[in-house]
Coordinates of C-alpha atoms and ligand atoms in Angstrom, one line a residue:
X349 CA 30.7 15.1 87.9
X350 CA 29.1 17.5 91.1
X351 CA 25.8 17.0 91.4
X352 CA 23.3 20.3 91.9
X353 CA 23.2 21.4 95.4
X354 CA 19.4 21.4 95.0
X355 CA 19.5 18.1 93.9
X356 CA 21.7 17.1 96.8
X357 CA 19.0 18.9 98.9
X358 CA 16.1 17.9 98.0
X359 CA 18.1 14.2 98.1
X360 CA 18.7 14.8 101.8
X361 CA 15.5 16.5 102.6
X362 CA 13.4 13.5 100.8
X363 CA 15.3 10.7 103.0
X364 CA 14.1 12.9 106.1
X365 CA 10.5 12.1 104.7
X366 CA 11.3 8.7 104.2
X367 CA 12.6 8.3 107.5
X368 CA 9.4 9.0 109.1
X369 CA 7.1 7.0 106.7
X370 CA 6.6 9.7 103.9
X371 CA 7.2 9.2 100.0
X372 CA 10.7 11.0 99.6
X373 CA 9.6 12.7 96.3
X374 CA 7.8 15.2 98.7
X375 CA 11.3 16.4 99.5
X376 CA 11.5 18.7 96.6
X377 CA 13.3 21.7 97.8
X378 CA 14.0 24.8 96.4
X379 CA 15.5 28.5 97.0
X380 CA 13.8 30.4 99.3
X381 CA 12.7 33.8 98.2
X382 CA 12.6 34.9 101.6
X383 CA 16.6 35.1 102.6
X384 CA 15.7 36.3 105.9
X385 CA 13.5 33.0 106.7
X386 CA 16.2 30.5 105.1
X387 CA 18.1 30.0 102.2
X388 CA 16.2 26.9 100.9
X389 CA 12.9 26.0 101.8
X390 CA 10.3 22.7 101.6
X391 CA 6.7 23.1 101.2
X392 CA 6.3 19.3 100.8
X393 CA 4.9 19.3 104.3
X394 CA 1.9 20.3 103.0
X395 CA 1.2 17.9 100.1
X396 CA 1.8 14.9 102.3
X397 CA -0.3 16.0 104.5
X398 CA -2.8 16.6 102.5
X399 CA -2.8 12.9 100.7
X400 CA -2.5 11.6 104.6
X401 CA -5.1 13.4 105.9
X402 CA -2.6 15.0 108.8
X403 CA -1.8 17.9 110.2
X404 CA 0.9 19.7 107.9
X405 CA 2.5 21.1 110.8
X406 CA 2.7 17.6 112.6
X407 CA 4.8 16.5 109.4
X408 CA 6.8 19.1 109.3
X409 CA 7.9 18.9 113.1
X410 CA 8.9 15.3 112.1
X411 CA 10.9 16.0 109.2
X412 CA 12.9 18.7 110.9
X413 CA 13.8 16.5 113.7
X414 CA 15.3 14.2 111.2
X415 CA 17.0 16.5 109.3
X416 CA 18.7 18.1 112.5
X417 CA 20.3 14.5 113.0
X418 CA 21.9 15.3 109.8
X419 CA 24.5 18.0 110.8
X420 CA 23.9 19.5 107.4
X421 CA 22.0 22.7 108.6
X422 CA 22.9 25.6 110.7
X423 CA 19.3 26.5 110.9
X424 CA 16.2 24.7 110.5
X425 CA 12.7 26.5 111.2
X426 CA 9.3 25.5 110.5
X427 CA 6.9 28.3 109.1
X428 CA 3.6 29.3 108.4
X429 CA 1.5 25.9 108.0
X430 CA 4.1 23.8 107.4
X431 CA 7.1 25.2 105.2
X432 CA 10.4 24.1 106.4
X433 CA 13.0 26.7 105.8
X434 CA 16.8 25.8 106.0
X435 CA 20.2 27.0 106.3
X436 CA 23.3 25.2 105.2
X437 CA 26.1 25.0 107.6
X438 CA 29.4 26.4 106.4
X439 CA 31.1 23.6 105.8
X440 CA 28.2 22.0 103.6
X441 CA 28.2 25.3 101.2
X442 CA 31.9 25.6 101.4
X443 CA 32.6 22.1 100.2
X444 CA 29.9 22.2 97.4
X445 CA 31.8 25.1 96.3
X446 CA 34.6 23.7 96.6
X447 CA 33.5 20.6 94.4
X448 CA 31.7 23.1 91.8
X449 CA 35.2 25.1 91.3
X450 CA 36.6 21.6 90.7
X451 CA 34.6 20.5 88.2
X452 CA 35.2 22.5 84.5
X453 CA 31.3 22.3 83.9
X454 CA 30.2 23.6 87.5
X455 CA 28.0 20.5 87.9
X456 CA 25.8 21.1 84.8
X457 CA 26.3 18.2 82.6
X458 CA 24.8 15.7 85.7
X459 CA 21.2 16.4 84.2
X460 CA 22.1 16.0 80.6
X461 CA 22.5 12.9 78.5
X462 CA 24.8 14.0 75.6
X463 CA 23.2 14.1 72.1
X464 CA 24.2 14.4 68.4
X465 CA 22.6 17.7 67.5
X466 CA 22.1 19.3 63.9
X467 CA 21.3 23.1 64.7
X468 CA 19.9 25.1 61.7
X469 CA 20.2 28.8 62.1
X470 CA 21.3 32.0 60.4
X471 CA 19.6 31.0 57.2
X472 CA 20.8 33.7 54.7
X473 CA 20.0 33.9 51.2
X474 CA 21.6 34.2 48.1
X475 CA 22.3 38.0 47.1
X476 CA 20.1 39.3 49.8
X477 CA 22.2 41.6 52.7
X478 CA 21.3 39.6 55.9
X479 CA 18.8 41.6 57.3
X480 CA 17.0 42.1 60.9
X481 CA 15.2 39.0 60.4
X482 CA 18.5 37.1 60.8
X483 CA 19.5 39.1 63.8
X484 CA 17.6 36.6 66.1
X485 CA 17.9 33.6 64.3
X486 CA 21.9 34.0 64.7
X487 CA 22.2 35.2 68.1
X488 CA 19.4 32.7 69.5
X489 CA 20.9 29.9 67.6
X490 CA 24.4 30.5 68.3
X491 CA 23.8 30.5 71.9
X492 CA 21.8 27.6 71.7
X493 CA 25.1 25.8 69.6
X494 CA 27.3 26.9 72.5
X495 CA 25.0 26.0 75.4
X496 CA 25.0 22.3 73.9
X497 CA 28.6 22.1 73.2
X498 CA 29.1 23.1 77.1
X499 CA 26.4 20.4 78.2
X500 CA 28.3 17.7 75.9
X501 CA 26.9 17.5 73.0
X502 CA 27.9 16.8 69.6
X503 CA 26.7 19.5 67.7
X504 CA 26.5 20.2 63.8
X505 CA 26.0 23.8 63.1
X506 CA 24.3 24.2 59.8
X507 CA 23.6 27.7 57.9
X508 CA 21.2 26.1 55.6
X509 CA 21.9 28.8 52.9
X510 CA 18.7 30.1 51.0
X511 CA 20.0 29.1 47.6
X512 CA 17.9 27.3 45.3
X513 CA 14.3 28.0 44.1
X514 CA 12.6 31.2 41.9
X515 CA 15.4 34.0 43.3
X516 CA 17.8 32.2 41.4
X517 CA 16.0 32.0 38.3
X518 CA 14.8 35.8 38.8
X519 CA 18.5 36.8 39.4
X520 CA 19.9 35.1 36.2
X521 CA 17.4 36.7 33.9
X522 CA 18.1 40.0 35.3
X523 CA 21.8 40.2 35.0
X524 CA 21.0 38.9 31.6
X525 CA 18.6 41.4 30.8
X526 CA 21.5 43.8 31.6
X527 CA 24.4 42.3 30.5
X528 CA 23.3 39.9 27.6
X529 CA 26.8 39.4 26.3
X530 CA 28.3 37.3 29.5
X531 CA 29.4 34.0 28.0
X532 CA 26.5 32.2 30.8
X533 CA 23.9 32.7 28.7
X534 CA 25.0 30.6 25.5
X535 CA 23.2 27.5 26.0
X536 CA 26.2 25.6 24.6
X537 CA 28.6 27.3 27.5
X538 CA 31.2 24.7 28.5
X539 CA 33.6 27.0 30.3
X540 CA 36.1 28.1 31.0
X541 CA 34.9 29.4 34.6
X542 CA 35.9 32.8 34.6
X543 CA 37.6 33.4 38.1
X544 CA 35.7 36.7 39.0
X545 CA 32.3 37.2 39.3
X546 CA 30.5 39.3 36.7
X547 CA 28.6 41.1 39.3
X548 CA 29.8 42.5 42.9
X549 CA 27.5 41.5 46.1
X550 CA 26.4 45.0 46.4
X551 CA 24.8 44.9 42.6
X552 CA 23.3 41.7 43.8
X553 CA 21.6 43.4 46.6
X554 CA 20.2 45.9 44.0
X555 CA 19.7 43.3 41.4
X556 CA 17.5 41.2 43.5
X557 CA 14.6 43.7 44.4
X558 CA 14.6 45.0 41.1
X559 CA 14.1 41.5 39.3
X560 CA 11.5 40.7 42.3
X561 CA 9.5 43.8 41.2
X562 CA 9.8 43.1 37.4
X563 CA 8.5 39.9 38.1
X564 CA 5.5 41.2 39.1
X565 CA 4.5 43.5 36.1
X566 CA 5.8 41.6 33.6
X567 CA 4.6 38.0 33.1
X568 CA 7.0 36.9 30.4
X569 CA 9.8 37.9 32.8
X570 CA 8.7 35.8 35.3
X571 CA 7.9 32.8 33.1
X572 CA 11.6 32.9 31.7
X573 CA 12.8 33.2 35.2
X574 CA 10.7 30.1 36.0
X575 CA 12.3 28.3 33.1
X576 CA 15.8 29.8 34.1
X577 CA 15.3 28.2 37.6
X578 CA 14.3 24.9 36.1
X579 CA 17.3 24.9 33.9
X580 CA 19.6 25.7 36.4
X581 CA 18.1 22.6 38.6
X582 CA 18.5 20.6 35.6
X583 CA 22.0 21.8 35.4
X584 CA 22.4 23.9 32.7
X585 CA 26.5 24.8 32.6
X586 CA 26.1 28.4 32.1
X587 CA 23.5 28.9 34.8
X588 CA 25.2 26.8 37.4
X589 CA 28.2 28.8 36.9
X590 CA 27.0 32.0 37.3
X591 CA 25.1 30.6 40.1
X592 CA 28.2 29.7 41.5
X593 CA 29.5 33.2 41.8
X594 CA 26.4 34.7 43.2
X595 CA 26.7 31.9 45.9
X596 CA 30.3 32.4 46.6
X597 CA 30.2 35.8 46.9
X598 CA 26.8 36.2 48.9
X599 CA 28.4 33.4 51.2
X600 CA 31.6 35.6 51.5
X601 CA 29.2 38.6 52.6
X602 CA 27.5 36.7 55.2
X603 CA 30.8 35.2 56.9
X604 CA 31.6 38.9 58.0
X605 CA 28.3 39.2 59.3
X606 CA 28.5 35.7 61.5
X607 CA 32.3 36.8 62.3
X608 CA 31.2 40.0 63.8
X609 CA 28.3 38.0 65.8
X610 CA 30.7 35.4 66.3
X611 CA 28.5 32.5 65.1
X612 CA 30.4 29.5 64.2
X613 CA 29.1 27.3 61.6
X614 CA 30.5 23.6 60.8
X615 CA 28.4 22.9 57.6
X616 CA 27.8 26.1 54.6
X617 CA 25.5 23.5 53.2
X618 CA 22.2 25.0 51.5
X619 CA 19.2 24.2 49.7
X620 CA 20.8 23.9 46.2
X621 CA 22.6 20.6 48.3
X622 CA 19.2 18.5 47.9
X623 CA 19.0 18.9 44.3
X624 CA 20.4 15.3 43.5
X625 CA 18.3 13.8 46.2
X626 CA 15.0 15.4 45.3
X627 CA 14.1 13.0 42.4
X628 CA 15.1 10.0 44.3
X629 CA 13.2 11.4 47.2
X630 CA 10.2 12.0 44.8
X631 CA 10.4 8.9 43.4
X632 CA 9.8 6.9 46.5
X633 CA 7.1 9.0 47.8
X634 CA 5.2 8.2 45.1
X635 CA 6.3 4.5 45.1
X636 CA 5.3 4.0 48.4
X637 CA 2.2 6.1 48.1
X638 CA 2.8 8.8 50.4
X639 CA 2.6 11.6 47.8
X640 CA -0.1 12.1 45.7
X641 CA -1.2 14.7 42.7
X642 CA -3.4 17.8 43.3
X643 CA -4.4 20.0 40.5
X644 CA -1.1 19.2 39.1
X645 CA 1.1 19.2 41.6
X646 CA 2.9 16.5 43.5
X647 CA 1.6 16.8 47.6
X648 CA 2.0 15.2 50.5
X649 CA -1.5 15.4 52.8
X650 CA -0.5 16.3 55.9
X651 CA -3.9 16.7 57.8
X652 CA -4.6 14.8 60.7
X653 CA -7.6 14.1 62.9
X654 CA -8.7 16.4 65.2
X655 CA -6.6 19.7 63.7
X656 CA -7.6 22.7 65.0
X657 CA -6.9 24.9 62.4
X658 CA -6.3 24.2 58.3
X659 CA -3.5 22.4 57.4
X660 CA -3.1 22.6 53.8
X661 CA -0.4 19.9 52.1
X662 CA 2.9 20.2 51.7
X663 CA 3.4 20.9 47.9
X664 CA 6.3 19.3 46.7
X665 CA 6.4 19.6 43.0
X666 CA 4.3 22.5 41.3
X667 CA 3.0 21.5 38.0
X668 CA 6.0 23.4 36.0
X669 CA 8.1 21.0 37.7
X670 CA 9.2 23.4 40.3
X671 CA 10.4 22.5 43.3
X672 CA 9.3 24.5 46.7
X673 CA 11.0 25.7 50.0
X674 CA 8.8 22.7 51.6
X675 CA 10.5 20.3 48.8
X676 CA 14.1 21.1 49.8
X677 CA 13.4 21.3 53.6
X678 CA 12.1 17.5 53.8
X679 CA 14.8 16.3 51.2
X680 CA 17.1 18.1 53.8
X681 CA 16.1 16.1 56.5
X682 CA 16.2 13.0 54.6
X683 CA 20.0 14.1 53.8
X684 CA 20.7 14.9 57.4
X685 CA 19.3 11.4 58.8
X686 CA 21.5 9.4 56.4
X687 CA 24.4 11.4 56.6
X688 CA 24.3 12.1 60.4
X689 CA 21.9 10.0 62.1
X690 CA 21.0 12.5 64.3
X691 CA 19.1 12.6 67.8
X692 CA 17.7 15.6 67.1
X693 CA 17.4 18.4 64.3
X694 CA 16.5 22.1 65.6
X695 CA 15.4 25.0 63.7
X696 CA 16.0 28.6 64.9
X697 CA 14.0 30.3 62.7
X698 CA 11.3 33.2 62.5
X699 CA 8.2 32.2 64.4
X700 CA 6.2 33.7 61.6
X701 CA 7.2 30.5 59.6
X702 CA 5.7 27.9 62.0
X703 CA 3.3 26.6 59.6
X704 CA 5.8 25.8 57.1
X705 CA 7.8 24.1 59.8
X706 CA 4.8 22.0 61.1
X707 CA 4.0 21.0 57.5
X708 CA 7.5 19.5 56.7
X709 CA 7.6 17.7 60.0
X710 CA 4.0 15.9 59.6
X711 CA 5.4 15.0 56.2
X712 CA 8.9 14.0 57.5
X713 CA 6.8 11.8 60.2
X714 CA 4.7 10.7 57.5
X715 CA 6.9 9.7 54.8
X716 CA 9.4 8.2 57.2
X717 CA 12.0 10.5 56.2
X718 CA 14.1 10.1 59.6
X719 CA 14.0 7.7 62.6
X720 CA 10.9 7.9 64.6
X721 CA 13.4 8.6 67.6
X722 CA 14.8 11.6 66.1
X723 CA 13.2 14.7 67.3
X724 CA 12.4 17.6 65.2
X725 CA 11.8 21.0 66.5
X726 CA 11.1 24.6 65.5
X727 CA 12.6 27.2 67.7
X728 CA 10.6 30.3 66.7
X729 CA 11.3 33.5 68.1
X730 CA 9.4 36.7 68.0
X731 CA 10.0 39.8 65.7
X732 CA 12.2 43.1 66.7
X733 CA 10.2 46.2 66.3
X734 CA 11.0 49.7 66.1
X735 CA 9.7 52.4 68.6
X736 CA 6.2 51.9 67.0
X737 CA 5.8 48.6 67.9
X738 CA 5.9 47.2 64.5
X739 CA 8.6 45.2 62.9
X740 CA 11.8 47.6 62.4
X741 CA 12.1 49.5 59.2
X742 CA 14.3 52.1 58.1
X743 CA 13.2 55.6 57.8
X744 CA 12.1 55.0 54.1
X745 CA 10.2 51.8 55.1
X746 CA 12.6 49.5 53.5
X747 CA 14.7 46.5 55.5
X748 CA 17.1 47.2 58.3
X749 CA 20.6 45.7 57.1
X750 CA 21.9 43.6 59.7
X751 CA 25.3 45.2 59.2
X752 CA 23.9 48.8 59.6
X753 CA 22.4 47.4 63.2
X754 CA 25.2 46.3 64.5
X755 CA 27.4 49.5 63.4
X756 CA 24.6 51.9 64.8
X757 CA 25.0 49.5 68.4
X758 CA 29.1 50.3 68.1
X759 CA 28.3 53.9 67.2
X760 CA 26.1 54.1 70.2
X761 CA 28.9 52.2 72.4
X762 CA 31.5 54.5 71.4
X763 CA 29.6 57.5 72.8
X764 CA 28.8 55.6 76.5
X765 CA 32.4 54.7 76.3
X766 CA 33.7 58.3 75.9
X767 CA 31.1 59.6 78.1
X768 CA 32.4 57.4 81.0
X769 CA 35.8 58.9 80.3
X770 CA 37.3 55.9 78.7
X771 CA 38.6 57.5 76.4
X772 CA 41.7 59.1 78.3
X773 CA 42.6 56.1 79.7
X774 CA 43.1 54.0 76.3
X775 CA 44.9 53.9 73.0
X776 CA 42.3 54.6 70.1
X777 CA 43.1 50.8 69.1
X778 CA 41.9 49.3 72.3
X779 CA 39.0 52.0 73.0
X780 CA 37.6 50.5 69.4
X781 CA 37.9 47.6 70.6
X782 CA 35.8 47.9 73.6
X783 CA 33.1 49.7 71.8
X784 CA 33.0 47.0 69.3
X785 CA 32.2 44.6 72.4
X786 CA 30.0 46.5 74.3
X787 CA 27.9 47.3 71.1
X788 CA 27.5 43.8 70.5
X789 CA 27.2 42.8 73.9
X790 CA 24.6 45.0 74.0
X791 CA 22.9 43.8 71.0
X792 CA 22.9 40.3 72.2
X793 CA 22.1 40.4 75.5
X794 CA 18.8 42.7 74.8
X795 CA 18.1 39.6 72.4
X796 CA 18.7 36.9 74.5
X797 CA 17.3 37.9 77.9
X798 CA 13.7 38.6 76.5
X799 CA 11.6 35.6 76.5
X800 CA 12.3 34.1 72.9
X801 CA 8.5 34.2 71.5
X802 CA 7.8 37.9 72.6
X803 CA 8.4 40.7 70.3
X804 CA 11.1 43.4 71.5
X805 CA 11.7 46.9 70.9
X806 CA 15.2 47.8 69.5
X807 CA 16.2 50.7 71.6
X808 CA 19.9 51.2 71.6
X809 CA 19.9 53.9 74.3
X810 CA 18.6 51.3 76.5
X811 CA 20.6 48.4 75.6
X812 CA 24.0 49.8 75.7
X813 CA 23.4 51.4 79.3
X814 CA 26.1 50.4 81.9
X815 CA 23.3 50.0 84.4
X816 CA 20.5 47.5 85.0
X817 CA 20.0 44.5 82.9
X818 CA 22.3 44.8 80.0
X819 CA 24.9 43.2 78.0
X820 CA 27.6 45.9 79.2
X821 CA 26.7 45.6 82.9
X822 CA 27.5 42.1 82.8
X823 CA 30.5 42.6 81.1
X824 CA 31.5 45.4 83.3
X825 CA 30.8 42.8 86.4
X826 CA 33.7 40.9 84.8
X827 CA 35.9 43.2 84.0
X828 CA 35.8 44.3 87.3
X829 CA 36.8 40.9 88.5
X830 CA 39.4 40.5 86.1
X831 CA 41.2 44.0 87.0
X832 CA 40.9 43.0 90.7
X833 CA 42.7 39.6 90.2
X834 CA 45.2 41.4 87.9
X835 CA 46.1 43.7 90.7
X836 CA 46.0 40.9 93.3
X837 CA 49.0 38.9 91.1
X838 CA 50.8 42.4 90.7
X839 CA 51.1 42.6 94.6
X840 CA 51.6 38.7 94.5
X841 CA 48.6 38.2 96.6
X842 CA 47.5 34.5 96.6
X843 CA 44.1 32.8 97.0
X844 CA 43.6 30.1 99.4
X845 CA 41.0 28.0 101.3
X846 CA 37.2 29.1 100.9
X847 CA 36.0 30.5 104.5
X848 CA 32.6 32.2 105.0
X849 CA 32.9 34.8 107.4
X850 CA 30.1 37.0 105.9
X851 CA 26.2 36.4 104.3
X852 CA 27.5 38.2 101.2
X853 CA 30.0 35.7 100.7
X854 CA 27.3 33.3 101.2
X855 CA 24.7 34.6 98.9
X856 CA 27.5 35.0 96.3
X857 CA 28.5 31.2 96.8
X858 CA 24.5 30.3 96.6
X859 CA 24.2 31.9 93.3
X860 CA 27.1 30.0 92.1
X861 CA 25.5 27.1 93.3
X862 CA 22.3 27.7 91.1
X863 CA 23.8 27.3 87.6
X864 CA 23.0 23.8 87.2
X865 CA 19.5 24.6 87.6
X866 CA 19.5 27.5 85.0
X867 CA 21.2 25.4 82.7
X868 CA 19.0 22.6 82.7
X869 CA 16.1 24.8 82.4
X870 CA 17.8 26.8 79.3
X871 CA 18.6 23.9 77.5
X872 CA 15.3 22.1 77.8
X873 CA 13.0 25.1 76.9
X874 CA 15.8 26.2 74.5
X875 CA 15.6 29.5 76.5
X876 CA 18.9 31.5 76.8
X877 CA 17.1 34.0 78.6
X878 CA 17.1 31.6 81.7
X879 CA 21.3 32.2 81.4
X880 CA 20.8 35.7 81.3
X881 CA 18.8 36.0 84.2
X882 CA 21.3 33.7 86.0
X883 CA 24.2 35.8 85.2
X884 CA 22.3 38.8 86.1
X885 CA 21.6 37.7 89.9
X886 CA 25.3 36.7 89.8
X887 CA 26.7 40.2 88.9
X888 CA 24.1 41.4 91.6
X889 CA 25.3 39.3 94.3
X890 CA 28.9 40.0 93.5
X891 CA 28.0 43.8 93.6
X892 CA 26.3 43.2 96.8
X893 CA 30.0 41.1 97.9
X894 CA 32.3 43.5 96.5
X895 CA 30.2 46.6 98.2
X896 CA 30.2 44.5 101.8
X897 CA 33.7 42.8 102.0
X898 CA 36.9 44.3 100.9
X899 CA 39.3 41.9 99.2
X900 CA 42.7 43.6 98.5
X901 CA 42.3 45.6 101.1
X902 CA 41.2 42.7 103.8
X903 CA 44.0 42.5 106.5
X904 CA 43.3 39.0 107.6
X905 CA 45.6 37.1 105.1
X906 CA 43.2 33.7 105.1
X907 CA 40.2 36.0 104.6
X908 CA 41.9 37.4 101.7
X909 CA 42.9 34.6 100.4
X910 CA 39.2 33.1 100.6
X911 CA 37.5 36.1 99.1
X912 CA 40.3 36.3 95.8
X913 CA 39.6 32.6 95.4
X914 CA 35.6 33.2 95.6
X915 CA 36.4 35.8 93.0
X916 CA 38.4 33.5 90.6
X917 CA 35.2 31.0 90.9
X918 CA 32.9 34.1 90.2
X919 CA 35.1 34.8 87.2
X920 CA 35.4 31.4 85.9
X921 CA 31.6 31.0 85.6
X922 CA 30.6 34.2 84.7
X923 CA 32.8 34.2 81.6
X924 CA 31.7 31.1 80.8
X925 CA 27.9 32.0 81.1
X926 CA 29.0 35.1 78.7
X927 CA 30.6 32.9 76.3
X928 CA 27.8 30.8 76.1
X929 CA 25.6 33.9 75.3
X930 CA 28.2 34.9 72.9
X931 CA 29.6 38.1 74.8
X932 CA 33.2 38.7 74.8
X933 CA 34.9 40.1 78.1
X934 CA 38.0 42.4 77.5
X935 CA 40.9 42.6 79.8
X936 CA 39.8 46.0 80.7
X937 CA 37.4 48.8 80.3
Ligands
LIG1494 N1 16.5 31.1 54.2 C1 15.3 31.0 55.0 C2 14.7 32.8 55.5 O1 15.4 33.6 55.1 C3 15.8 30.4 56.1 C4 15.9 28.9 56.6 C5 15.4 28.3 57.7 N2 16.0 27.3 57.9 C6 15.2 26.1 56.8 N3 15.8 25.0 57.0 N4 14.2 26.5 56.4 O2 13.4 32.9 55.5

């Protein structure tokens, strides 16, 4: 396992501090913002001087003298009040990059202790088409899953289907109202279960809003739906059979969306999977005194001393016996703990559900539903907005379906791809594949490159541009390297030992060496935007290098071989990060 360059440098500089009798922790070193002054910088002399009541420049000079002895730096200077600026010798830099290239994880695993993680994301619901709200849950969740796998974690990804509760009763009653003769509504229904669903997924998507609207106007309908929900949960065979159909066809539908977005789930569980455990849980909570009755409902009080905002109790069972979203989530924690004994359970869900998760997490701790060491975290995110700055809606104010967002992005990408003259160079099938990849990369990069908690404006024209901080730009950078390496192979050019002959090469190497810190930051903060920043700066350094340094056209065979190797390493790292971001790179463009 390779140690990151910054860790190594901080250690070396720390030792120099130690050698002059100062605490080595002052040796923390970071990349310099001013490449003209140095590649790396350490400001520890200032803090050390303050502590010791000495002159920072004196300390800086002593540390510098020690660093000189190491032979690892080609230049060390003292700037301003005592900043130490450093430039690495080429040998040191090349040695490090060669080590990184040997490491399948580019030195990223040295920061990380492998964990068992359950990631809960996606979160679609029966009968409702996935919509814009599920876009971020899927894109961010999948990227965090890939990041964790890259770091060596054991990841269980669970879609946590919304398949229980009152919406199910509403659907059953509305279907019954429309088709009373179907066998499912007979109290004595005992099968046989028809193979095919009596409703299509398109019908369901129309039935659900209709049922929901009816329940608001018709109290008797609502009451009947409540009762049906209750009967379903108690196991009434006809309702279960109908529910199973609705669940199956809804899952099949969401699978198409998830496949388009490249999301991979190891588990397709849902709220309903908690049904058998809920009575067991409720009995325990009651017996151990964690739950109480409040206005006929069973609740867990989760308010804590010092709460600044009001913290309502978590309702587990309403007076009519119905279980709630919080009940299934608490029961899911118990089931997951029992089954997997995870180190953490992470929920990638809209930030607007933060109160819900706060209540559930507090209840889980209070009721000892999991091991105290198990970490629970709600990884929230902001909304996707329209140009008016409000959450994205269709023109007539409806919910924007996920599928149509993706289709729009691919359409926009098709235009852009055609404008770049690709239409003449590729067969229609390949062109279509490229446009799909570009469209999806555009949405994903735009989403992930924002700070997770901020809202952003959905602007396909901007997202699909081949310039600037966009998915297509990143993709193009990788494709360009691929094409170059393919040409090199055709010309039977081979790569060779790394050399540094130009600053553009050194800068590219420094960008490659910065990955471990980016990955560590992204995983600690669950912040894929840090990886987007990294891959963007890597592409920029690559483009600068490509501009300054001929590769295939380089006359000196050793330099050419070294540059080919540098290109290959860059491509491997770029593709790795783009993979974590969920971006597929075509062979050519
Ligand atoms: N189905 C929910 C929704 O559409 C999201 C589920 C999130 N996960 C969870 N364990 N609550 O809002």
